[in-house]
PDB file of C-alpha atoms in Angstrom:
ATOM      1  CA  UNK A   1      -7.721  -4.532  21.568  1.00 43.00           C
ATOM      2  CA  UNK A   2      -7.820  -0.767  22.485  1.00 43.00           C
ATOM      3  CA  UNK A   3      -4.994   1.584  21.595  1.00 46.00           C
ATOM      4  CA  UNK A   4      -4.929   3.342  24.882  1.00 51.00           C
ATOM      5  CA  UNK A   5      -7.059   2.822  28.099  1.00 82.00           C
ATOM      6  CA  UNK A   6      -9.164   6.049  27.405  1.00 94.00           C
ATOM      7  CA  UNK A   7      -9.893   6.035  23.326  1.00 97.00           C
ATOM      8  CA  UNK A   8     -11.990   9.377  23.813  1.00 97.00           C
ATOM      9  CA  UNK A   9      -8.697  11.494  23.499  1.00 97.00           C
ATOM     10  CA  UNK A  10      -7.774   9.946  20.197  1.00 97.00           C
ATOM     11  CA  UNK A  11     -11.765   9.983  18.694  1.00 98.00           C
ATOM     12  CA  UNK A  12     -11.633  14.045  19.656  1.00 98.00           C
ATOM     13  CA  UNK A  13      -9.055  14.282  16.721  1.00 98.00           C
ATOM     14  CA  UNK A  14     -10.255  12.245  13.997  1.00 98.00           C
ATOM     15  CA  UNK A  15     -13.691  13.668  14.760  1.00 98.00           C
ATOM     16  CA  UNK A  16     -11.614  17.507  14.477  1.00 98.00           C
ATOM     17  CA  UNK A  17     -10.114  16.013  11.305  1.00 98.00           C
ATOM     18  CA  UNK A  18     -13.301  14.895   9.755  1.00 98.00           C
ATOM     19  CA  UNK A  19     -14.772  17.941  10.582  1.00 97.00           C
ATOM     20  CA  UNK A  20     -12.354  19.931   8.746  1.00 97.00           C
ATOM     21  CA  UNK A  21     -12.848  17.282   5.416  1.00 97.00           C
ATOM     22  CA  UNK A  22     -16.559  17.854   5.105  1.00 96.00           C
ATOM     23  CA  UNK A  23     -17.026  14.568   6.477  1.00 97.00           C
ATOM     24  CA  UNK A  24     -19.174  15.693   9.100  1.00 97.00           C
ATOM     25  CA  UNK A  25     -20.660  18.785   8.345  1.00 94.00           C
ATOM     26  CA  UNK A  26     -22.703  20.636  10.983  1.00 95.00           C
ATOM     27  CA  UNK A  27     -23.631  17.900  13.784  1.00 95.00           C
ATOM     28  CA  UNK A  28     -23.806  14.950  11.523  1.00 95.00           C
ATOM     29  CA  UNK A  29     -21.518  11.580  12.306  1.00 96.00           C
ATOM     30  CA  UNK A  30     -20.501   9.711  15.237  1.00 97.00           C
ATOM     31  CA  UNK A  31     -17.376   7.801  16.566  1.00 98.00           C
ATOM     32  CA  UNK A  32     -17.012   4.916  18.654  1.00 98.00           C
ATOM     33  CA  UNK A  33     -14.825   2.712  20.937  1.00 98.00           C
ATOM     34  CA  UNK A  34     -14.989  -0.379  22.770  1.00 96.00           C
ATOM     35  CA  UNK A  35     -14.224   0.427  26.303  1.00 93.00           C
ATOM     36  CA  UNK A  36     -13.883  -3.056  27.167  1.00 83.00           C
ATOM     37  CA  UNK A  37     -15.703  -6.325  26.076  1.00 78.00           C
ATOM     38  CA  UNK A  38     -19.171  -5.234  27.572  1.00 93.00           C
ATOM     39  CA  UNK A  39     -19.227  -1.748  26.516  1.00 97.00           C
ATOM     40  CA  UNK A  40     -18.108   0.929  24.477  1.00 97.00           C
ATOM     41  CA  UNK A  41     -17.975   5.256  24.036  1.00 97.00           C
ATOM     42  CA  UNK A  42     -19.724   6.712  21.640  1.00 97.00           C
ATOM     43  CA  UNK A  43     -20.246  10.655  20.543  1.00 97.00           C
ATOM     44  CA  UNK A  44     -23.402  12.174  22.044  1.00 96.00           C
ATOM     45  CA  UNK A  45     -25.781  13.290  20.328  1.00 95.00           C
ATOM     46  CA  UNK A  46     -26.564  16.682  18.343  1.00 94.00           C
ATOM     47  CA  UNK A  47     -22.797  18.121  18.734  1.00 95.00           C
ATOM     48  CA  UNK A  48     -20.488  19.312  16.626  1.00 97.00           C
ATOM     49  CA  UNK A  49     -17.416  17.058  15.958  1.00 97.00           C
ATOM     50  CA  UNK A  50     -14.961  19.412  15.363  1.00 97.00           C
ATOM     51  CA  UNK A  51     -15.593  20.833  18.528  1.00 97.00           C
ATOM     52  CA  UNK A  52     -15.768  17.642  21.081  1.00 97.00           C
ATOM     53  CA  UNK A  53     -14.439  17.259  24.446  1.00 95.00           C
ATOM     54  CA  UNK A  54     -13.822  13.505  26.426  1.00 95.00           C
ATOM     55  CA  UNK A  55     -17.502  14.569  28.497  1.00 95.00           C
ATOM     56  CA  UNK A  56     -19.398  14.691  24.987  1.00 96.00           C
ATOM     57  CA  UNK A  57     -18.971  11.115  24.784  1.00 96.00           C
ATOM     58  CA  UNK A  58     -21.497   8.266  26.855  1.00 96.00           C
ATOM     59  CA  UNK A  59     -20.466   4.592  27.396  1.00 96.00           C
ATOM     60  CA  UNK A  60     -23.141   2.074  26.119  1.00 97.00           C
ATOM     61  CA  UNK A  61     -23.835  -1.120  27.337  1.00 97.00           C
ATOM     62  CA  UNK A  62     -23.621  -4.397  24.371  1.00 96.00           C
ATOM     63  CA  UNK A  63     -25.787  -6.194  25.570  1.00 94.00           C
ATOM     64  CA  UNK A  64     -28.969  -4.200  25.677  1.00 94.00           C
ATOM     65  CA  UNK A  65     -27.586  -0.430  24.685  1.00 94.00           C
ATOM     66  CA  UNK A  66     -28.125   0.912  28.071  1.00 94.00           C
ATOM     67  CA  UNK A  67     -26.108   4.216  28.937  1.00 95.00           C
ATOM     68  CA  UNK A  68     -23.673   3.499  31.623  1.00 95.00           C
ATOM     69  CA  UNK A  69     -21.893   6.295  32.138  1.00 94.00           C
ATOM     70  CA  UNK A  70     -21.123  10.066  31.566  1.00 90.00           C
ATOM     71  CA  UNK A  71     -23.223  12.667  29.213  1.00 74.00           C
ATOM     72  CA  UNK A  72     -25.184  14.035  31.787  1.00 79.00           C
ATOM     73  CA  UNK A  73     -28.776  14.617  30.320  1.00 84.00           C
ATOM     74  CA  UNK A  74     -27.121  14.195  26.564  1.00 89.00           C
ATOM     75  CA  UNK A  75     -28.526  11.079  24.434  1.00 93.00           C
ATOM     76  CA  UNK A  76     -26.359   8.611  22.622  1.00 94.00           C
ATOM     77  CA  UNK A  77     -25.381   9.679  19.213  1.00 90.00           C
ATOM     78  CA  UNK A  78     -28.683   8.252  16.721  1.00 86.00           C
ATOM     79  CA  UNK A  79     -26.707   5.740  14.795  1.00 94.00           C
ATOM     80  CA  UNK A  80     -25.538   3.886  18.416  1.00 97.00           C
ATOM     81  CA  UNK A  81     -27.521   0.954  17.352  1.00 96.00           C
ATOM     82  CA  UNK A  82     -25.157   0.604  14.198  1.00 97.00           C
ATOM     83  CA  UNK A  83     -22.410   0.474  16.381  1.00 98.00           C
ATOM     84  CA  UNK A  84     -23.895  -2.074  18.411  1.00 97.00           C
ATOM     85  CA  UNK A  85     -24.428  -4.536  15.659  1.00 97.00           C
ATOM     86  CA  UNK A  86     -20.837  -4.077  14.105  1.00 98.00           C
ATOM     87  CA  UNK A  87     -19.531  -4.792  17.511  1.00 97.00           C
ATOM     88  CA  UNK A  88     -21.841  -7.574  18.517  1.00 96.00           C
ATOM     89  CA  UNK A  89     -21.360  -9.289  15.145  1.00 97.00           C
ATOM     90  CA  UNK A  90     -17.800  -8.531  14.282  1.00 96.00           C
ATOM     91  CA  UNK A  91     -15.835  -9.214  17.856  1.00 94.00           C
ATOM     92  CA  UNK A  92     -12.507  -8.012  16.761  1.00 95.00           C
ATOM     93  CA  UNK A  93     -13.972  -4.211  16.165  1.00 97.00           C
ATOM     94  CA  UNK A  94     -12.632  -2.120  18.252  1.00 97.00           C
ATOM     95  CA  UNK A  95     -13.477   1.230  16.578  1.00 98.00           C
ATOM     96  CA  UNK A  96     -16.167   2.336  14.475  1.00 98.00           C
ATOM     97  CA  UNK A  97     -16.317   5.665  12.737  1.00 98.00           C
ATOM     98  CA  UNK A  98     -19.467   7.139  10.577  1.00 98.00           C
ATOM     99  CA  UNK A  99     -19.438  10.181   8.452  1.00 97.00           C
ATOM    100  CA  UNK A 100     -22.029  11.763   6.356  1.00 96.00           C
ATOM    101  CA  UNK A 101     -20.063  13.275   2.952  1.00 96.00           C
ATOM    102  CA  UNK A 102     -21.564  14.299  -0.038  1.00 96.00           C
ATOM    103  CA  UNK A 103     -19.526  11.368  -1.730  1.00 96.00           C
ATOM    104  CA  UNK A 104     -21.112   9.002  -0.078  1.00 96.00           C
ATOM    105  CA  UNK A 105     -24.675  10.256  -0.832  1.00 95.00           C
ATOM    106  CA  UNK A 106     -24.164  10.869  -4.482  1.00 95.00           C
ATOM    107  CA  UNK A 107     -22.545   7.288  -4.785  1.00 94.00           C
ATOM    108  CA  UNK A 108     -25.463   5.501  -2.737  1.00 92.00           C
ATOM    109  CA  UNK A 109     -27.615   6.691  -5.116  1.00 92.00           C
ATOM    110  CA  UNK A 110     -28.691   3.899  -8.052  1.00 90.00           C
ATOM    111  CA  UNK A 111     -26.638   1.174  -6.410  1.00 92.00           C
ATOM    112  CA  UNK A 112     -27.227  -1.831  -4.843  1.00 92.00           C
ATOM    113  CA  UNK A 113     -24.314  -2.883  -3.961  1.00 94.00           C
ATOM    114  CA  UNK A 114     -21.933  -0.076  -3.920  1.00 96.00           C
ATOM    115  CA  UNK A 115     -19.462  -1.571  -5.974  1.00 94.00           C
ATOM    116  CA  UNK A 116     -15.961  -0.031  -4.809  1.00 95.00           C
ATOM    117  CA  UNK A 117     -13.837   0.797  -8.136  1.00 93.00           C
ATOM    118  CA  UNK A 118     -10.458  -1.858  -8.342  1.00 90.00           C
ATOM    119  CA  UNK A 119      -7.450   1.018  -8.399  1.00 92.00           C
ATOM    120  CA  UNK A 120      -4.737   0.468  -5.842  1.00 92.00           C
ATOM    121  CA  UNK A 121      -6.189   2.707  -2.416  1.00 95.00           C
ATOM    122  CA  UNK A 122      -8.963  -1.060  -2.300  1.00 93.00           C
ATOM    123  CA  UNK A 123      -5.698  -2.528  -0.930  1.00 93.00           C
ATOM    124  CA  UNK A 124      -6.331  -0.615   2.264  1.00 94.00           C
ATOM    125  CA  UNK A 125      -9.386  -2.320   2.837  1.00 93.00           C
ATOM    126  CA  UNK A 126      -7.053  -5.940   2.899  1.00 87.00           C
ATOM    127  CA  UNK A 127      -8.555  -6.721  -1.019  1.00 86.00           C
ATOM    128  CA  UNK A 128      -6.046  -7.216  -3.353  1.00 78.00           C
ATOM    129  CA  UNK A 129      -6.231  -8.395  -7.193  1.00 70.00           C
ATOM    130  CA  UNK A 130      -7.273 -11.283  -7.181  1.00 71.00           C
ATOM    131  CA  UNK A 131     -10.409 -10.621  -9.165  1.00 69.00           C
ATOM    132  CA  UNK A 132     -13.096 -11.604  -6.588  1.00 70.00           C
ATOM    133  CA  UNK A 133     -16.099  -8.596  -6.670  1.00 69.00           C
ATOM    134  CA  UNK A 134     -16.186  -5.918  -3.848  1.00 89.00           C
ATOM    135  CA  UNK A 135     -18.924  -3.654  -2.848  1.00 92.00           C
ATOM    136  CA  UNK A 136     -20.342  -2.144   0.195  1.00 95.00           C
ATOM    137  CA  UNK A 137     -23.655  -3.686   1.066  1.00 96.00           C
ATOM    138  CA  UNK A 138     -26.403  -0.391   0.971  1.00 97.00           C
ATOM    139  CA  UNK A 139     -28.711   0.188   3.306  1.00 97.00           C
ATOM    140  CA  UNK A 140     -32.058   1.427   2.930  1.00 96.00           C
ATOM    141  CA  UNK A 141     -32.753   4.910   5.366  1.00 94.00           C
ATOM    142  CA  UNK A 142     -35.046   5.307   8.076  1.00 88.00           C
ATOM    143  CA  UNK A 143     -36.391   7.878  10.857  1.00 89.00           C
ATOM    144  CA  UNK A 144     -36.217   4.567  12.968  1.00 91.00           C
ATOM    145  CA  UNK A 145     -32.012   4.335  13.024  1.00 92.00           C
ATOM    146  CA  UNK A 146     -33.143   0.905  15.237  1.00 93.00           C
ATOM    147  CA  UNK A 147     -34.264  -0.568  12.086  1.00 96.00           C
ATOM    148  CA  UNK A 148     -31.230  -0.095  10.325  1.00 97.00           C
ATOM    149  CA  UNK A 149     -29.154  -1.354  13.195  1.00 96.00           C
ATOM    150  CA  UNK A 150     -31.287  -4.219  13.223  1.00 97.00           C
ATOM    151  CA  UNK A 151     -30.931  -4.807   8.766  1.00 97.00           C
ATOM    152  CA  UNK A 152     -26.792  -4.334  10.039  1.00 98.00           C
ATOM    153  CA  UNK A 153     -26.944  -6.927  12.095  1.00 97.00           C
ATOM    154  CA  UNK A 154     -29.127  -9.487  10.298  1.00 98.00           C
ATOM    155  CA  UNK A 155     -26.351  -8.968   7.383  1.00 97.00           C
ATOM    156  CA  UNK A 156     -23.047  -8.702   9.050  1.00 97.00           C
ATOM    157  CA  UNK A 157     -24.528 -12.236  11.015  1.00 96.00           C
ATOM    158  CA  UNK A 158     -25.285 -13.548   7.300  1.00 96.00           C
ATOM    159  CA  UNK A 159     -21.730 -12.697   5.699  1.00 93.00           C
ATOM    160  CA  UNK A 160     -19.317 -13.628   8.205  1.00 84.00           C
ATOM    161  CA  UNK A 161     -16.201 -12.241   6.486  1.00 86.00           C
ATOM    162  CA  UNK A 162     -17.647  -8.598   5.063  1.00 91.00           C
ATOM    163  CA  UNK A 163     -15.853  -5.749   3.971  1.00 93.00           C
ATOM    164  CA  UNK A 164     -15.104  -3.529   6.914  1.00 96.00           C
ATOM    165  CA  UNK A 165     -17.594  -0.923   5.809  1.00 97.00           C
ATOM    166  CA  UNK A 166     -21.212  -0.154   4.658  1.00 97.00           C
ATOM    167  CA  UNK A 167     -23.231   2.181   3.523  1.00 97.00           C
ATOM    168  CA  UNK A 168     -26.911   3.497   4.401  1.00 97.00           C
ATOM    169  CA  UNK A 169     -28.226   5.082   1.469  1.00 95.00           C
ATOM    170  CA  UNK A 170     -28.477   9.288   1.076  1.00 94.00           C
ATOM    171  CA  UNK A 171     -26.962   8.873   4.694  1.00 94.00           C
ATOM    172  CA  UNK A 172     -23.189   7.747   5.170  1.00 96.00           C
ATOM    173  CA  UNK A 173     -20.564   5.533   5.502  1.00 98.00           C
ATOM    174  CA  UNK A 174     -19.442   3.396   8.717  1.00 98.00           C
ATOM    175  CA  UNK A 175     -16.329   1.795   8.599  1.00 98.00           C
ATOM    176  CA  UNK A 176     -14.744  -0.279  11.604  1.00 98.00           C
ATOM    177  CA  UNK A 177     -11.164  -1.545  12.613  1.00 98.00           C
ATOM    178  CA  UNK A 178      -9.185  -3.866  14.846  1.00 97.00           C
ATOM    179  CA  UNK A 179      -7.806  -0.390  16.002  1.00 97.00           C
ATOM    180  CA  UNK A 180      -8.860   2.987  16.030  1.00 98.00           C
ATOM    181  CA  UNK A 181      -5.903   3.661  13.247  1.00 98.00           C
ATOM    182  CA  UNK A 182      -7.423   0.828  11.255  1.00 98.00           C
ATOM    183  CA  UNK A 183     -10.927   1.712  11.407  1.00 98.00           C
ATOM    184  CA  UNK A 184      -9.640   5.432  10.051  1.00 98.00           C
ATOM    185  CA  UNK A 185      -7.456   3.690   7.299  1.00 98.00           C
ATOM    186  CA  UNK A 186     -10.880   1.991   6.243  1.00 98.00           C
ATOM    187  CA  UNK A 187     -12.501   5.041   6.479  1.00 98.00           C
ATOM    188  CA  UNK A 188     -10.442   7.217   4.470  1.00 98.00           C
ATOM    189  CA  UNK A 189     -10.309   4.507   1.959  1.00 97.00           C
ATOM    190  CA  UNK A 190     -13.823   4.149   0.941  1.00 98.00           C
ATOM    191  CA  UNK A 191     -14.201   7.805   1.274  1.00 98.00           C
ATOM    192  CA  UNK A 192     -11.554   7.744  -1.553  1.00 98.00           C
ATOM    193  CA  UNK A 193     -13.124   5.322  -3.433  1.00 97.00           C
ATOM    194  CA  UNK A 194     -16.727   6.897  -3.384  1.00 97.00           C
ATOM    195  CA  UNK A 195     -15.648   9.821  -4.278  1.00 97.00           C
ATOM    196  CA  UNK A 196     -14.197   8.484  -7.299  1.00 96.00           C
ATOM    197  CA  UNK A 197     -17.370   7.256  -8.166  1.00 96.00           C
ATOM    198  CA  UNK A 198     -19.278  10.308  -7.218  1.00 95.00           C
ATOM    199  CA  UNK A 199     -17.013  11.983 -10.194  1.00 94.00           C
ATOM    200  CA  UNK A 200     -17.959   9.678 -12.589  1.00 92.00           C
ATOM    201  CA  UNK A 201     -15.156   7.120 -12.096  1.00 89.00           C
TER     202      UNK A 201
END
């Protein structure tokens, strides 16, 4: 399922990429990997991502979201527990990435769903026209991140064949993948997409 043994390597650039897109301005976002079936890497916490290195990165236990190794005195990034439930709900994710863009605050706001406009870039997200309605569930924001990983959860066990992204409102966007390239195809894709509604689309 993993691209290479180590994904940190590969995570280090996208998170230097998103960085330099506004994506994840200051110390905001996270990126994640499965490391194997039981566990998976994720960005530590308070860093900036332009600026990461493989021992800003701690590998998390599924099962109960114990750290397991690396990061020294470091905590796991906040939004760890909505990594958890997109990998213990969806078991072919092996990549999640979360930004925090302006797009994707301006188009959380009044809508519930997100409803992702129909132009061609949806077809990276596997929807093509065949007229069936698509939108990003929303997510309501908390000081408690647990919570929301917990509402994640709840839904993606609910809707068994979701889009491979959602929202948490005034927040961000979380997109996943098969593979680390896929999860940054879906990324890019609603980040397209939202900002086309963020200008009025």
């Amino acid at each position: 399922m993993n691209e290479t043994v180590d994904p940190r390597p590969r995570l280090i650039a996208i998170g230097r990429l998103f960085y330099e897109r506004g994506w994840m301005w200051a110390t905001a976002g996270n990126l994640s990997a499965r490391a194997d079936d039981q566990s998976f890497w994720v960005t530590a916490s308070g860093l900036c991502k332009g600026e990461l290195n493989t021992d800003d990165f701690l590998r998390i236990a599924l099962a109960d979201g114990r750290v397991l190794e690396g990061g020294g005195d470091r905590k796991p990034s906040a939004e760890t527990a909505i990594h958890r439930a997109i990998y213990n709900t969806q078991g072919s994710a092996a990549a999640c990435l979360h930004g925090h863009s302006v797009e994707a605050v301006l188009a959380s706001r009044g809508r519930d769903p997100v409803v992702l406009p129909r132009v061609e870039m949806i077809k990276a997200l596997g929807v093509w026209d065949d007229g069936t309605p698509t939108a990003l569930p929303v997510f309501a924001n908390h000081p408690d991140v647990a919570s929301i990983g917990q509402a994640v959860e709840t839904f993606l066990r609910d809707h068994p064949r979701p889009l491979p992204a959602l929202i948490v409102r005034d927040h961000g966007v979380t997109a996943w993948g098969q593979t680390i390239s896929e999860a940054l195809r879906h990324f890019e894709a609603v980040e397209f997409l939202l900002t086309l509604l963020a200008r009025g689309f």
